[in-house]
mmCIF file of C-alpha atoms in Angstrom:
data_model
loop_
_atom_site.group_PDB
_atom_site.id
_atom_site.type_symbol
_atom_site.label_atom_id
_atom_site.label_comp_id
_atom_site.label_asym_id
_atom_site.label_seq_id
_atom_site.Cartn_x
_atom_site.Cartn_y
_atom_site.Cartn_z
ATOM 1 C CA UNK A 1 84.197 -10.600 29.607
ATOM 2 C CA UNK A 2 82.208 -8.985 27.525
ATOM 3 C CA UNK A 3 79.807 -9.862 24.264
ATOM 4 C CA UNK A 4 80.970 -8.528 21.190
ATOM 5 C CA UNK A 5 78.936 -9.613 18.281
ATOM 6 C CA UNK A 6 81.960 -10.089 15.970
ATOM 7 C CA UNK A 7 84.535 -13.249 15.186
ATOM 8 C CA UNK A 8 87.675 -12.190 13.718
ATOM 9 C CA UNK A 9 90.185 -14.128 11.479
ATOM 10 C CA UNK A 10 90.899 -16.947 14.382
ATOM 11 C CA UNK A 11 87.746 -18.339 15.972
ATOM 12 C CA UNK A 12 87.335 -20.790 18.564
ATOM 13 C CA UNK A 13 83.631 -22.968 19.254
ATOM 14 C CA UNK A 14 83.344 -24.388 22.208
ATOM 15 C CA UNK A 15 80.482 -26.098 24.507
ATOM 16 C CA UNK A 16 79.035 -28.950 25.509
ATOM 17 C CA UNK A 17 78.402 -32.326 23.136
ATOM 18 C CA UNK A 18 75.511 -31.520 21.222
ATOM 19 C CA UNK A 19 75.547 -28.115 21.321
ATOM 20 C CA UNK A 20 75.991 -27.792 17.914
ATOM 21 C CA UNK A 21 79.484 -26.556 17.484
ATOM 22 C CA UNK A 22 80.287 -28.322 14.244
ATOM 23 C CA UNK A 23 77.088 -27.111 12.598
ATOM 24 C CA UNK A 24 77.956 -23.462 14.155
ATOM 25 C CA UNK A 25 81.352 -24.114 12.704
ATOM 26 C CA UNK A 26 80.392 -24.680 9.081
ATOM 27 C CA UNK A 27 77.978 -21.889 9.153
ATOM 28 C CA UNK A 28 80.525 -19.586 10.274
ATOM 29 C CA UNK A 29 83.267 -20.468 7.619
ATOM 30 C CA UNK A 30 80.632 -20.186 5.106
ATOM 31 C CA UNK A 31 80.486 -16.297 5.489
ATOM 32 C CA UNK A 32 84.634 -16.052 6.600
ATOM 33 C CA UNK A 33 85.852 -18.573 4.151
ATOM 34 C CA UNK A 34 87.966 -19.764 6.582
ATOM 35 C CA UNK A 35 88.833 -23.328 7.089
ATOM 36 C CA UNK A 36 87.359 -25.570 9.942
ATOM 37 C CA UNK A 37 89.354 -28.578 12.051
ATOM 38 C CA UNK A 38 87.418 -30.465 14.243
ATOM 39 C CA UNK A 39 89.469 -31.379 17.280
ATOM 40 C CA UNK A 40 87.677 -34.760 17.905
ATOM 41 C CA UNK A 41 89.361 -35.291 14.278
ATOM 42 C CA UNK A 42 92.582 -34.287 15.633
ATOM 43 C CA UNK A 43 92.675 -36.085 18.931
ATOM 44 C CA UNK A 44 91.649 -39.634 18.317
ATOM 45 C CA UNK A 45 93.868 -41.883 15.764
ATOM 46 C CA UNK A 46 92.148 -44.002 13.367
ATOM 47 C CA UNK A 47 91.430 -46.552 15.462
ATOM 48 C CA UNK A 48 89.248 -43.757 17.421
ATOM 49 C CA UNK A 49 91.465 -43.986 20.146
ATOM 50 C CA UNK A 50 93.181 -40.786 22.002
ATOM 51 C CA UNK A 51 96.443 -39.214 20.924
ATOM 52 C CA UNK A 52 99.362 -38.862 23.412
ATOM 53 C CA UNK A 53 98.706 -35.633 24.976
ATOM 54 C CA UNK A 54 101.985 -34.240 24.205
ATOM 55 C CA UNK A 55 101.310 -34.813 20.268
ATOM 56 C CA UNK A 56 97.046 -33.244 20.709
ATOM 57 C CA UNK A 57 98.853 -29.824 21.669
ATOM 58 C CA UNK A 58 101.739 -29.963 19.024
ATOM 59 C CA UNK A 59 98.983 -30.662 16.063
ATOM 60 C CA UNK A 60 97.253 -27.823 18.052
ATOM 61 C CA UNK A 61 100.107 -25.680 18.315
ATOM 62 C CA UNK A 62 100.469 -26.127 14.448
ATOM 63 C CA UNK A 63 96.406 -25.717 13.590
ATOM 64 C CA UNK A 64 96.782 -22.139 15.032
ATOM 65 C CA UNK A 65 100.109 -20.978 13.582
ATOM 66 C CA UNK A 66 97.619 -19.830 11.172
ATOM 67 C CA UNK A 67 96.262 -16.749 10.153
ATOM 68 C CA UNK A 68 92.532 -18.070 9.545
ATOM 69 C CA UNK A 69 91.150 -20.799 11.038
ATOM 70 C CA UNK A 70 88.093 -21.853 13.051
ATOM 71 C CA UNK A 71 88.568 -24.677 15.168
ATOM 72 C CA UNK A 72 85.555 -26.444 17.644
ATOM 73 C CA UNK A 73 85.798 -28.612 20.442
ATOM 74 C CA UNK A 74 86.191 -28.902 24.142
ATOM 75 C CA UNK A 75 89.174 -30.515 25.192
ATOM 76 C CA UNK A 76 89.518 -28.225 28.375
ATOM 77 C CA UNK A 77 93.224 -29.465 28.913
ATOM 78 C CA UNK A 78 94.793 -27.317 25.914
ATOM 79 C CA UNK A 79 92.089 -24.992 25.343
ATOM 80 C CA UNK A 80 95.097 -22.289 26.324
ATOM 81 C CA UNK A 81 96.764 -23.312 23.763
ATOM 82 C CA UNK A 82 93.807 -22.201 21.461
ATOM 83 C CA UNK A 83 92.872 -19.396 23.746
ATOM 84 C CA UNK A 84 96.988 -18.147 22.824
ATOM 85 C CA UNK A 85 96.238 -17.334 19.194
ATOM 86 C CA UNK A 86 92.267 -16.620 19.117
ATOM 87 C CA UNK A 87 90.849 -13.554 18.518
ATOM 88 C CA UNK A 88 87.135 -15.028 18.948
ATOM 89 C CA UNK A 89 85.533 -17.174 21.220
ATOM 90 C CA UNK A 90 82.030 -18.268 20.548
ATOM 91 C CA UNK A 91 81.062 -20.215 23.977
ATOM 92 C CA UNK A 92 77.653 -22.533 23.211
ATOM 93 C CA UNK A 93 75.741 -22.559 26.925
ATOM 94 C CA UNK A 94 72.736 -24.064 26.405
ATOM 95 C CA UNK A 95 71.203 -25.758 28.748
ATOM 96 C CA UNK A 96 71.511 -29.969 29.103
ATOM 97 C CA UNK A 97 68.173 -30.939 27.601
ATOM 98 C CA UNK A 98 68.982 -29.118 24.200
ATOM 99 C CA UNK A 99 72.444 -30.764 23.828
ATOM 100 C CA UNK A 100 71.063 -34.031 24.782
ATOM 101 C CA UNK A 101 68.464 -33.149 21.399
ATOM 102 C CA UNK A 102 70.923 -32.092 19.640
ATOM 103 C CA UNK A 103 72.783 -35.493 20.410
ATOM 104 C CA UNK A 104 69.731 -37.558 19.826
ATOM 105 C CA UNK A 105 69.694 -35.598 15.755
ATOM 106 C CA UNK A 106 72.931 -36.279 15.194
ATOM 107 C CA UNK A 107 72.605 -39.815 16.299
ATOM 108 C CA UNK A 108 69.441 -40.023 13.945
ATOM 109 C CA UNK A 109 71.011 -38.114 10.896
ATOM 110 C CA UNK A 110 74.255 -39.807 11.168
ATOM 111 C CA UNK A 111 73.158 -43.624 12.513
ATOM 112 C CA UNK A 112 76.098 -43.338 14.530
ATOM 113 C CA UNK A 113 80.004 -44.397 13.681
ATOM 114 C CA UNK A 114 82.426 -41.578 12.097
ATOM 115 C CA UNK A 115 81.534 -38.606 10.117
ATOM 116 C CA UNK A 116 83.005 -37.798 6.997
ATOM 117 C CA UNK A 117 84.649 -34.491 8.688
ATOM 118 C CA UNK A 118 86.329 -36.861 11.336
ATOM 119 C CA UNK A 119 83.967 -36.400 13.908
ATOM 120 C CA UNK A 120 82.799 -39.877 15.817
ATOM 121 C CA UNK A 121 78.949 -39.930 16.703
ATOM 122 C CA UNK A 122 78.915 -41.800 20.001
ATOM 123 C CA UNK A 123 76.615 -42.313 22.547
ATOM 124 C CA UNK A 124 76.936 -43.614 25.716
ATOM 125 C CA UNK A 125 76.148 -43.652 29.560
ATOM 126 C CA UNK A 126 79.809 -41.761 29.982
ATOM 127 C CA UNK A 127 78.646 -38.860 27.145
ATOM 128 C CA UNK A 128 74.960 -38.206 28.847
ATOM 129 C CA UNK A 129 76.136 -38.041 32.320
ATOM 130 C CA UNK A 130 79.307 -35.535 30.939
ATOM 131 C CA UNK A 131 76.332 -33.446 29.253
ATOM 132 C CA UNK A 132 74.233 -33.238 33.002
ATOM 133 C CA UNK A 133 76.617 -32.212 34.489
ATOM 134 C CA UNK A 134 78.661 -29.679 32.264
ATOM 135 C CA UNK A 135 77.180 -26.521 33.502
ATOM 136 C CA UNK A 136 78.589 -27.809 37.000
ATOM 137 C CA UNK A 137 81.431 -28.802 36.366
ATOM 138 C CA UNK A 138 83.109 -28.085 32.850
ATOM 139 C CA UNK A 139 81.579 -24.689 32.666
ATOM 140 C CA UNK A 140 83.425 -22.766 35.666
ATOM 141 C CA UNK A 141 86.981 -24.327 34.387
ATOM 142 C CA UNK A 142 86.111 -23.040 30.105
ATOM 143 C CA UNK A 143 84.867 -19.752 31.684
ATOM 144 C CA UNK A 144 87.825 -19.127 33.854
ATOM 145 C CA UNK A 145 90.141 -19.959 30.899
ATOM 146 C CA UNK A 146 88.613 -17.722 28.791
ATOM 147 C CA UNK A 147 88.676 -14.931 31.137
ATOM 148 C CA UNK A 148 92.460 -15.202 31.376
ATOM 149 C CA UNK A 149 92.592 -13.882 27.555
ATOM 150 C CA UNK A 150 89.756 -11.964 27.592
ATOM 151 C CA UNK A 151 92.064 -8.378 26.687
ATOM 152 C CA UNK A 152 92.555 -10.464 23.544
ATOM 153 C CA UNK A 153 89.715 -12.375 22.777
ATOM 154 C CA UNK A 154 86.048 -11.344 21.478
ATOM 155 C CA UNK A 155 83.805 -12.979 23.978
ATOM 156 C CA UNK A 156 80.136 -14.424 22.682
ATOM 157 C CA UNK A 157 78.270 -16.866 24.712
ATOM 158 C CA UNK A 158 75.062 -17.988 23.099
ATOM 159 C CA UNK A 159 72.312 -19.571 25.305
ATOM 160 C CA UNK A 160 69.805 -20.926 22.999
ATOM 161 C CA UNK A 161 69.324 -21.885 19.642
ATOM 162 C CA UNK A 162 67.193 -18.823 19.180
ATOM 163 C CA UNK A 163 70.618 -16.885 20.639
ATOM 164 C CA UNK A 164 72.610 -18.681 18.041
ATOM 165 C CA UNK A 165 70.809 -17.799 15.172
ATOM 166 C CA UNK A 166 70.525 -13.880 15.837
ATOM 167 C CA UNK A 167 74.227 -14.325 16.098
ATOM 168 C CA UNK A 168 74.725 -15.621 12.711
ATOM 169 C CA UNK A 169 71.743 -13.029 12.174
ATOM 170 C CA UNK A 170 74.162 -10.133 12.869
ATOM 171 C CA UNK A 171 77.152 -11.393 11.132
ATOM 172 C CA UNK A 172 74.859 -11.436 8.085
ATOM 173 C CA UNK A 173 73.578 -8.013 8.167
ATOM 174 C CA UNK A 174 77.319 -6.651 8.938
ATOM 175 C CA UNK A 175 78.008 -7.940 5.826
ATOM 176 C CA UNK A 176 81.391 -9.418 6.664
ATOM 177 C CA UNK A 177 82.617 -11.025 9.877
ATOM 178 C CA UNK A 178 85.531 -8.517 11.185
#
């Protein structure tokens, strides 16, 4: 896989909790004009309990139908469903500490409970032991997705904050995200 410094038309964010996807997300469709779904939105009911499985990779199916669209979030189980119609994928790899920050903001900014974008601030024992060990464990199984469409995907993984924002750097100063 390789890093091209582009995102297309169809854009996928993934990475750890706390990584910052969503942010990444909004500043992305800012200079695409493209719009965002949040699959945490998508895959818990209003209740904030889980879809049927079956029914997260139909609405998934339909998100990317598509032309435009940039969807973040995980969710390793239909990510080749996403992977199917992408032409980008941005992979956040920072390191634990960071995304544990990153949850901590969120948790400050927000005060917990559900976003107005659908996404659920939680924090628990379950979501800081799934951060620790991501790199172990989730990491290897996204990476070896991705490299199954990686003839049609634009590859970026971004390993710090500082990484991320001399990404958005470049889409800047290309004046247009391809």
């Amino acid at each position: 896989m390789t890093e091209k410094p582009r995102t297309g038309q169809r854009v996928l964010i993934i990475g750890c909790s706390g990584s910052g996807k969503t942010v990444l997300a909004h500043q992305i469709a800012q200079r695409v004009d493209a719009p965002i779904t949040h699959l945490d939105a998508i895959y818990y009911d209003s209740a904030w309990q889980p879809i049927a499985a079956d029914e997260f990779a139909r609405r998934q199916r339909d998100l990317t139908a598509g032309e435009r669209w940039i969807i973040e979030g995980n969710y390793a189980s239909t990510l080749a469903v996403r992977l199917a119609r992408a032409d980008a994928v941005i992979f956040l790899d920072l390191p634990a500490w960071t995304c544990l920050w990153g949850i901590a903001q969120r948790r400050w900014r927000y005060r917990g409970g559900q976003h107005d974008d659908g996404v659920y601030d939680r924090l628990n024992w379950s979501v800081i032991t799934y951060v620790l060990g991501y790199r172990r464990r989730m990491r290897p199984r996204v990476l070896r997705l991705v490299a199954a469409y990686e003839e049609q995907v634009s590859f970026v993984r971004l390993t710090s904050r500082r990484h991320v924002q001399r990404f958005l750097g470049s889409l800047s100063d290309a004046g247009s995200a391809s």
